[in-house]
Coordinates of C-alpha atoms in Angstrom, one line a residue:
M1 CA -21.6 -19.0 -12.5
Q2 CA -21.7 -15.5 -11.1
T3 CA -19.7 -13.1 -13.2
H4 CA -17.4 -10.4 -12.0
A5 CA -19.9 -7.8 -13.3
D6 CA -22.6 -9.5 -11.1
K7 CA -20.4 -9.3 -8.1
A8 CA -19.6 -5.7 -8.8
N9 CA -23.4 -4.9 -8.9
L10 CA -23.2 -3.8 -12.5
T11 CA -26.2 -5.9 -13.6
T12 CA -28.8 -4.9 -11.1
G13 CA -30.8 -2.6 -13.4
N14 CA -29.7 0.6 -11.6
D15 CA -28.0 3.1 -13.8
W16 CA -26.6 5.9 -11.6
A17 CA -24.9 7.7 -14.5
S18 CA -27.7 8.3 -17.0
T19 CA -30.8 8.9 -15.0
D20 CA -31.9 10.4 -11.7
D21 CA -34.3 7.5 -11.2
I22 CA -32.6 4.8 -9.2
D23 CA -34.9 2.3 -10.9
G24 CA -33.7 3.3 -14.3
E25 CA -32.8 0.9 -17.1
L26 CA -29.3 -0.1 -17.9
S27 CA -27.5 2.4 -20.2
P28 CA -25.5 1.1 -23.2
G29 CA -22.4 1.6 -21.2
D30 CA -23.7 -0.6 -18.3
T31 CA -24.8 -3.2 -20.8
C32 CA -21.4 -3.3 -22.4
I33 CA -19.7 -3.7 -19.0
A34 CA -22.1 -6.5 -18.1
E35 CA -21.7 -8.3 -21.4
L36 CA -17.9 -8.1 -21.3
G37 CA -17.9 -9.5 -17.8
R38 CA -14.8 -10.4 -16.0
P39 CA -11.5 -8.7 -17.0
I40 CA -8.3 -10.8 -16.7
Y41 CA -6.7 -9.9 -13.4
T42 CA -3.1 -10.1 -12.3
T43 CA -2.9 -7.6 -9.4
C44 CA -5.1 -4.8 -10.5
C45 CA -7.0 -4.7 -7.2
P46 CA -6.1 -1.8 -4.9
T47 CA -4.7 -4.2 -2.4
G48 CA -2.0 -5.2 -4.8
T49 CA -1.7 -8.7 -3.4
T50 CA -1.4 -12.1 -5.0
D51 CA -5.0 -13.0 -4.0
F52 CA -5.8 -11.6 -7.5
F53 CA -3.8 -14.0 -9.7
S54 CA -6.2 -16.0 -11.9
E55 CA -6.6 -19.7 -11.4
K56 CA -9.2 -22.4 -12.2
N57 CA -12.5 -22.6 -10.4
Y58 CA -14.1 -25.8 -9.1
D59 CA -16.0 -26.4 -12.4
D60 CA -12.8 -26.2 -14.4
E61 CA -13.8 -22.9 -15.9
D62 CA -11.6 -19.9 -16.0
V63 CA -12.3 -17.7 -13.0
Y64 CA -10.7 -14.4 -12.1
E65 CA -10.5 -13.3 -8.5
G66 CA -10.4 -9.6 -8.2
C67 CA -12.1 -6.5 -7.0
C68 CA -15.2 -8.0 -5.5
N69 CA -13.7 -7.4 -2.1
A70 CA -11.7 -4.4 -3.0
V71 CA -13.8 -2.0 -0.9
S72 CA -13.3 -4.0 2.3
A73 CA -9.7 -4.8 1.5
T74 CA -8.8 -1.2 0.7
L75 CA -10.5 0.1 3.9
S76 CA -8.6 -2.5 5.9
A77 CA -5.4 -1.5 4.4
L78 CA -5.9 2.2 5.1
T79 CA -4.6 3.4 8.5
T80 CA -7.5 3.7 10.9
G81 CA -5.7 5.9 13.4
L82 CA -4.4 9.4 12.5
S83 CA -1.0 10.6 13.7
R84 CA -1.3 13.3 16.4
H85 CA 1.9 15.2 15.9
P86 CA 1.8 18.7 14.3
P87 CA 2.0 18.4 10.4
K88 CA 5.3 19.3 8.9
F89 CA 5.5 21.8 6.0
L90 CA 8.3 22.9 3.7
I91 CA 7.8 26.2 1.8
L92 CA 9.8 27.0 -1.3
S93 CA 10.0 30.4 -3.0
G94 CA 11.4 31.2 -6.4
S95 CA 13.4 34.4 -6.0
L96 CA 16.8 35.3 -4.6
R97 CA 15.8 38.9 -3.8
S98 CA 15.6 39.2 0.0
E99 CA 12.5 41.5 -0.3
S100 CA 10.9 39.6 -3.2
Y101 CA 7.1 39.3 -3.1
S102 CA 7.2 35.5 -3.6
R103 CA 9.3 35.4 -0.4
R104 CA 6.9 37.7 1.4
L105 CA 4.0 35.5 0.4
A106 CA 6.0 32.4 1.6
V107 CA 6.5 34.1 5.0
E108 CA 2.8 34.9 5.2
V109 CA 1.9 31.3 4.4
G110 CA 4.3 30.1 7.0
R111 CA 2.8 32.5 9.6
I112 CA -0.7 31.1 8.9
L113 CA 0.4 27.5 9.1
A114 CA 2.3 28.1 12.3
S115 CA -0.7 29.8 13.8
Y116 CA -2.6 26.5 13.1
G117 CA 0.0 24.6 15.1
A118 CA 2.0 23.2 12.2
Q119 CA 5.8 22.9 12.0
V120 CA 7.1 25.1 9.2
K121 CA 10.5 25.4 7.4
L122 CA 11.2 28.0 4.8
F123 CA 14.1 27.1 2.6
D124 CA 16.4 29.9 1.5
P125 CA 17.6 29.2 -2.1
K126 CA 20.6 31.5 -1.8
G127 CA 23.8 29.6 -2.1
L128 CA 22.2 26.6 -3.8
P129 CA 24.4 25.7 -6.7
L130 CA 23.1 25.5 -10.2
F131 CA 22.1 21.8 -10.7
S132 CA 24.8 19.7 -12.2
Q133 CA 25.3 16.0 -12.1
D134 CA 29.0 16.6 -11.7
I135 CA 28.3 17.9 -8.1
D136 CA 28.2 15.3 -5.4
P137 CA 24.9 16.0 -3.5
K138 CA 26.5 14.8 -0.3
S139 CA 29.3 17.3 -0.5
D140 CA 27.3 20.6 -0.7
P141 CA 25.7 21.9 2.5
K142 CA 22.8 23.6 0.7
V143 CA 21.9 20.6 -1.3
K144 CA 22.0 18.4 1.8
E145 CA 19.8 20.9 3.7
L146 CA 17.2 20.9 0.9
R147 CA 17.2 17.1 0.6
N148 CA 16.9 16.7 4.4
L149 CA 13.9 19.1 4.4
T150 CA 12.4 17.2 1.5
R151 CA 12.5 14.0 3.5
W152 CA 11.4 15.7 6.7
C153 CA 8.2 17.4 5.5
E154 CA 4.8 15.9 5.0
G155 CA 3.5 18.6 2.8
M156 CA 4.9 21.5 0.7
V157 CA 3.9 24.9 -0.5
W158 CA 5.5 26.1 -3.8
I159 CA 5.5 29.8 -4.5
S160 CA 7.1 31.4 -7.6
P161 CA 7.1 34.7 -9.4
E162 CA 5.9 34.4 -13.0
V163 CA 8.9 34.9 -15.4
H164 CA 8.2 34.8 -19.1
G165 CA 4.9 33.0 -18.5
N166 CA 6.4 30.3 -16.3
Y167 CA 8.0 29.6 -12.9
S168 CA 11.4 31.0 -12.3
A169 CA 14.8 29.3 -12.9
V170 CA 15.5 29.8 -9.2
F171 CA 12.5 27.8 -8.3
K172 CA 13.1 25.0 -10.8
N173 CA 16.7 24.6 -9.6
Q174 CA 15.4 23.7 -6.1
V175 CA 13.1 21.0 -7.6
D176 CA 16.0 19.7 -9.8
W177 CA 18.1 19.1 -6.6
M178 CA 15.4 17.0 -5.0
P179 CA 16.3 13.3 -5.4
L180 CA 14.1 11.5 -7.8
T181 CA 14.6 8.1 -6.2
E182 CA 15.7 6.7 -2.8
G183 CA 15.3 3.0 -2.8
A184 CA 12.1 2.2 -4.7
I185 CA 10.2 5.5 -4.3
R186 CA 10.7 9.2 -4.7
P187 CA 11.0 11.1 -1.4
T188 CA 8.2 13.5 -2.6
Q189 CA 5.9 10.6 -3.4
G190 CA 2.5 11.0 -1.7
K191 CA 3.3 14.3 0.0
T192 CA 0.7 17.0 -0.3
L193 CA 1.4 20.1 -2.3
A194 CA -0.2 23.6 -2.7
V195 CA 0.9 26.0 -5.4
M196 CA 0.9 29.8 -5.6
Q197 CA 2.3 32.6 -7.8
V198 CA 2.9 36.3 -7.7
E199 CA 2.9 38.7 -10.7
A200 CA 3.9 42.3 -11.1
G201 CA 1.1 42.8 -13.7
S202 CA -2.3 41.4 -14.3
Q203 CA -3.5 38.1 -13.0
S204 CA -2.2 34.9 -14.7
F205 CA -2.5 31.2 -13.9
N206 CA 0.3 30.0 -16.2
T207 CA 2.8 29.4 -13.3
V208 CA 0.4 27.7 -10.9
N209 CA -0.8 25.4 -13.7
N210 CA 2.8 24.5 -14.6
L211 CA 3.7 24.0 -11.0
R212 CA 0.8 21.5 -10.8
V213 CA 2.3 19.5 -13.7
L214 CA 5.7 19.6 -11.9
G215 CA 4.1 18.4 -8.7
R216 CA 2.3 15.5 -10.4
W217 CA 5.6 14.6 -12.0
M218 CA 7.1 14.4 -8.5
R219 CA 4.2 12.1 -7.7
M220 CA 2.7 14.5 -5.1
V221 CA -0.9 15.0 -4.2
V222 CA -1.7 18.6 -5.4
V223 CA -4.7 20.1 -3.6
P224 CA -7.5 21.6 -5.8
N225 CA -7.2 25.3 -4.7
Q226 CA -4.4 27.6 -5.8
A227 CA -3.6 31.3 -5.4
S228 CA -2.4 33.9 -8.0
I229 CA -1.5 37.4 -6.7
P230 CA -1.6 40.1 -9.4
R231 CA 0.2 43.4 -8.8
A232 CA 1.8 41.9 -5.8
Y233 CA 3.5 45.2 -4.9
E234 CA 0.0 46.5 -3.9
E235 CA -0.9 43.5 -1.6
F236 CA 1.7 43.8 1.2
N237 CA 2.1 46.2 4.2
E238 CA 5.3 48.0 4.9
D239 CA 6.2 45.4 7.6
G240 CA 6.0 42.6 5.0
T241 CA 2.6 41.2 6.1
M242 CA -0.1 40.7 3.5
K243 CA -3.0 43.2 3.4
D244 CA -6.4 41.9 4.3
G245 CA -8.5 41.5 1.1
P246 CA -9.8 39.0 -1.5
H247 CA -6.3 37.9 -2.5
R248 CA -5.3 37.1 1.1
G249 CA -8.6 35.4 1.5
R250 CA -7.7 33.1 -1.4
V251 CA -4.3 32.4 0.2
L252 CA -6.2 31.4 3.4
D253 CA -8.4 29.1 1.3
V254 CA -5.3 27.3 0.0
V255 CA -3.6 27.1 3.3
D256 CA -6.7 25.7 5.0
E257 CA -6.9 23.1 2.3
I258 CA -3.3 22.0 2.4
F259 CA -3.4 21.8 6.2
K260 CA -6.5 19.5 6.2
F261 CA -5.4 17.4 3.2
T262 CA -2.0 16.8 4.9
L263 CA -3.6 15.7 8.2
L264 CA -5.9 13.3 6.4
L265 CA -3.4 11.8 3.9
R266 CA 0.0 11.8 5.6
D267 CA -0.5 8.4 7.2
Q268 CA -1.7 6.9 3.8
Q269 CA 1.0 8.3 1.5
Q270 CA 2.7 5.1 0.6
Y271 CA -0.4 3.1 0.1
L272 CA -2.4 5.7 -1.9
T273 CA 0.4 6.4 -4.4
Q274 CA 1.5 2.8 -5.0
R275 CA 1.2 2.2 -8.8
Y276 CA -0.2 -0.9 -10.5
S277 CA 3.2 -1.7 -12.0
E278 CA 4.8 -1.5 -8.6
K279 CA 2.1 -3.6 -7.0
K280 CA 2.4 -6.2 -9.8
A281 CA 6.2 -6.5 -9.4
E282 CA 5.9 -6.7 -5.6
A283 CA 3.1 -9.3 -5.8
E284 CA 5.1 -11.4 -8.2
R285 CA 8.2 -11.2 -6.0
H286 CA 6.1 -12.1 -3.0
L287 CA 4.4 -15.0 -4.8
K288 CA 7.8 -16.3 -5.8
E289 CA 9.1 -16.1 -2.2
T290 CA 6.0 -17.7 -0.7
A291 CA 5.8 -20.4 -3.3
K292 CA 9.0 -22.0 -2.1
V293 CA 8.7 -25.6 -1.0
A294 CA 11.1 -27.3 1.3
D295 CA 13.6 -29.6 -0.3
K296 CA 12.5 -33.3 -0.5
S297 CA 15.6 -34.4 1.5
V298 CA 14.6 -32.0 4.3
L299 CA 11.1 -33.4 4.5
R300 CA 12.4 -37.0 4.5
S301 CA 14.7 -36.2 7.4
L302 CA 11.8 -35.2 9.7
N303 CA 10.8 -37.7 12.4
S304 CA 7.0 -38.2 12.6
P305 CA 6.1 -34.6 11.6
I306 CA 2.8 -33.1 12.5
I307 CA 1.2 -32.3 9.1
I308 CA -1.0 -29.2 9.1
D309 CA -3.4 -28.8 6.2
V310 CA -4.3 -25.1 6.0
R311 CA -6.8 -25.4 3.1
S312 CA -10.4 -24.4 3.4
E313 CA -13.0 -27.1 3.9
K314 CA -14.2 -26.6 0.4
E315 CA -10.7 -27.1 -1.0
V316 CA -10.3 -30.3 1.1
T317 CA -13.6 -31.6 -0.1
L318 CA -12.7 -30.9 -3.8
C319 CA -9.2 -32.3 -3.3
K320 CA -7.5 -29.1 -4.4
G321 CA -3.9 -30.1 -4.4
G322 CA -4.7 -33.8 -3.7
E323 CA -6.5 -35.9 -1.2
A324 CA -5.9 -35.1 2.4
I325 CA -3.0 -36.9 3.9
K326 CA -4.2 -39.5 6.5
G327 CA -3.3 -38.2 9.9
S328 CA -3.0 -34.6 8.9
I329 CA -4.8 -31.9 10.9
Q330 CA -6.9 -29.4 9.0
V331 CA -6.5 -25.9 10.3
P332 CA -7.6 -23.3 7.7
L333 CA -5.2 -20.4 7.9
N334 CA -7.6 -17.7 7.0
V335 CA -9.6 -16.0 9.8
N336 CA -13.4 -15.7 9.3
N337 CA -12.8 -16.8 5.6
E338 CA -11.1 -13.5 4.9
P339 CA -8.1 -13.8 2.5
Q340 CA -4.7 -12.9 3.7
S341 CA -4.9 -9.6 1.7
T342 CA -7.8 -8.5 3.9
H343 CA -6.6 -9.9 7.2
Q344 CA -3.1 -11.5 7.5
T345 CA -3.4 -14.2 10.2
T346 CA -1.3 -13.5 13.3
A347 CA 0.8 -16.0 15.2
E348 CA -1.6 -15.7 18.2
E349 CA -4.6 -16.4 16.0
F350 CA -2.9 -19.4 14.3
R351 CA -1.9 -20.7 17.8
E352 CA -5.5 -20.5 18.9
K353 CA -6.8 -22.3 15.7
L354 CA -4.2 -25.1 16.3
K355 CA -5.3 -25.4 19.9
Q356 CA -9.0 -25.7 18.8
A357 CA -7.9 -28.5 16.4
G358 CA -6.2 -30.4 19.3
V359 CA -2.6 -29.2 18.9
D360 CA -1.5 -27.2 21.9
L361 CA 1.8 -25.7 21.0
R362 CA 2.5 -24.8 24.6
V363 CA 3.1 -28.4 25.6
L364 CA 5.2 -29.4 22.6
P365 CA 9.0 -29.5 22.9
K366 CA 10.1 -26.9 20.4
G367 CA 13.5 -28.4 19.6
E368 CA 12.1 -31.8 18.9
T369 CA 8.7 -31.3 17.3
S370 CA 8.6 -31.0 13.5
F371 CA 5.8 -29.7 11.2
I372 CA 5.0 -29.9 7.6
T373 CA 2.4 -27.4 6.5
H374 CA 0.7 -27.4 3.1
C375 CA -2.0 -25.6 1.1
T376 CA -3.3 -26.4 -2.5
S377 CA 0.2 -26.3 -4.0
G378 CA 3.6 -24.8 -3.5
H379 CA 2.8 -22.2 -6.1
T380 CA -0.4 -20.9 -4.7
S381 CA -2.3 -17.8 -5.7
Y382 CA -3.3 -17.1 -2.1
I383 CA -0.1 -15.6 -0.7
G384 CA 1.5 -18.9 0.0
R385 CA -0.7 -20.0 2.9
G386 CA 1.4 -23.1 3.5
N387 CA 4.6 -21.0 3.6
R388 CA 2.8 -18.4 5.8
A389 CA 1.8 -21.1 8.3
A390 CA 5.3 -22.6 8.4
A391 CA 6.7 -19.1 9.0
L392 CA 4.2 -18.5 11.9
L393 CA 5.3 -21.7 13.5
R394 CA 8.9 -20.8 13.2
D395 CA 8.1 -17.4 14.7
M396 CA 6.6 -19.3 17.7
G397 CA 9.9 -21.1 18.2
F398 CA 9.4 -24.3 16.1
E399 CA 12.4 -24.2 13.8
K400 CA 11.6 -27.5 12.2
A401 CA 8.5 -26.2 10.4
Y402 CA 8.5 -26.4 6.6
N403 CA 6.1 -25.8 3.7
G404 CA 5.4 -29.0 1.9
G405 CA 3.4 -27.4 -0.9
S406 CA 0.4 -29.6 -1.5
P407 CA -0.7 -33.1 -0.3
D408 CA 0.5 -34.6 -3.7
E409 CA 3.8 -32.8 -3.4
I410 CA 4.4 -34.1 0.1
R411 CA 3.6 -37.7 -1.1
A412 CA 6.0 -37.2 -4.0
A413 CA 8.7 -35.9 -1.7
I414 CA 8.4 -38.5 1.0
G415 CA 7.2 -41.5 -1.0
E416 CA 4.3 -43.9 -0.6
E417 CA 6.2 -46.0 1.9
A418 CA 5.7 -43.2 4.4
S419 CA 2.0 -43.8 4.6
V420 CA 2.4 -45.8 7.9
E421 CA 4.0 -42.7 9.5
Y422 CA 1.0 -40.7 8.4
Q423 CA -1.3 -43.2 10.1
K424 CA 0.7 -42.8 13.3
T425 CA 0.1 -39.1 13.3
D426 CA -3.6 -39.7 13.2
A427 CA -3.6 -39.5 17.0
Y428 CA -2.7 -35.8 16.8
S429 CA -6.2 -35.0 15.5
D430 CA -7.8 -36.9 18.4
P431 CA -8.4 -34.6 21.4
T432 CA -8.0 -37.5 23.8
F433 CA -4.4 -38.0 22.6
W434 CA -3.1 -35.2 24.8
S435 CA -4.6 -36.5 28.0
Q436 CA -3.5 -40.0 27.3
T437 CA 0.1 -38.9 26.8
G438 CA 0.1 -36.9 30.1
F439 CA -0.1 -33.5 28.4

């Protein structure tokens, strides 16, 4: 049986890490990876779907589905089209002094971003109360303004003077007022961030480095470049603009970077920053929902239902979930054998697959026709294909569409005495049935 390491191309003899020769031998690390083989997966794959829950393979050996298709699945999950609207930036400065150098630098950064065509907002921290949980955020206009701007922006630039080797209290107070959670995520999650500092004396990087830590804590994507402006009083013209020179050049480097990173990442923010624990919880919740099987009494009440088997041909051959029900129609749900994590079958695609199998939904009375769909089991590790198929049929107007779980579960629900009814539905899989009935 091919191991996960084999599938991941870790046993090919190529050692990219330890030698420049692409035909090099396996390093000890590669050998260890190959020998350890498959890790136990729950939902570690970047797609974060229930396709990666372990189950048994066809030889009754433990098999762990996982990251073999993570590249294609991840690329499919990423947004292919980029938004065309101007990027939106919020700039925060860490001083209350109207002519402070951190504010002058913030204005300079805003001017550069605006010249690139970006939308820019510079928050004024004057009037923002000292953070206190006794203050209702919805009652203070400055807090509401800051929080609205936090939600509005797609990227931020943080600029603070260095005070006692760190960012200022004025700056930290603004971050403290940002909501940590709204629903399941932080409003800052996935947004891009650039950090800068100004000093009155010699150059230091304490503040920008600490701002990076703060940005990561807010789950933001901090760009690699940063700017530190020593003796800031020498770097600005009388009109407040920044003098041309190496320090302004560094500022431009950072602005260029945050601008490009924001354009590239803003459509991917939620996907890129979703954590394993969040994916696992969501996958387990989704699996629980899609594993639901209709009540036995509901299945028994259906009059001559059309039974749709959405298992793959291999699953049917190996009787995964039980032998095929006589009269059922096999319509594999997945398109081009791609799991639902890579491509979630649409209603139109499922309609066409049913039509090719001899079931033309356009001619069936929606209020009278009933369906029972099934996969390998009610609790399936493939995003509840039976439940997905029933949901698609309901989306297309067939309200009497239910997930029966597996063939064995359907038999247990309806009883062996219903086998005659299954034989009657045999006609549905015969293409001549539709012409004989006048359809």
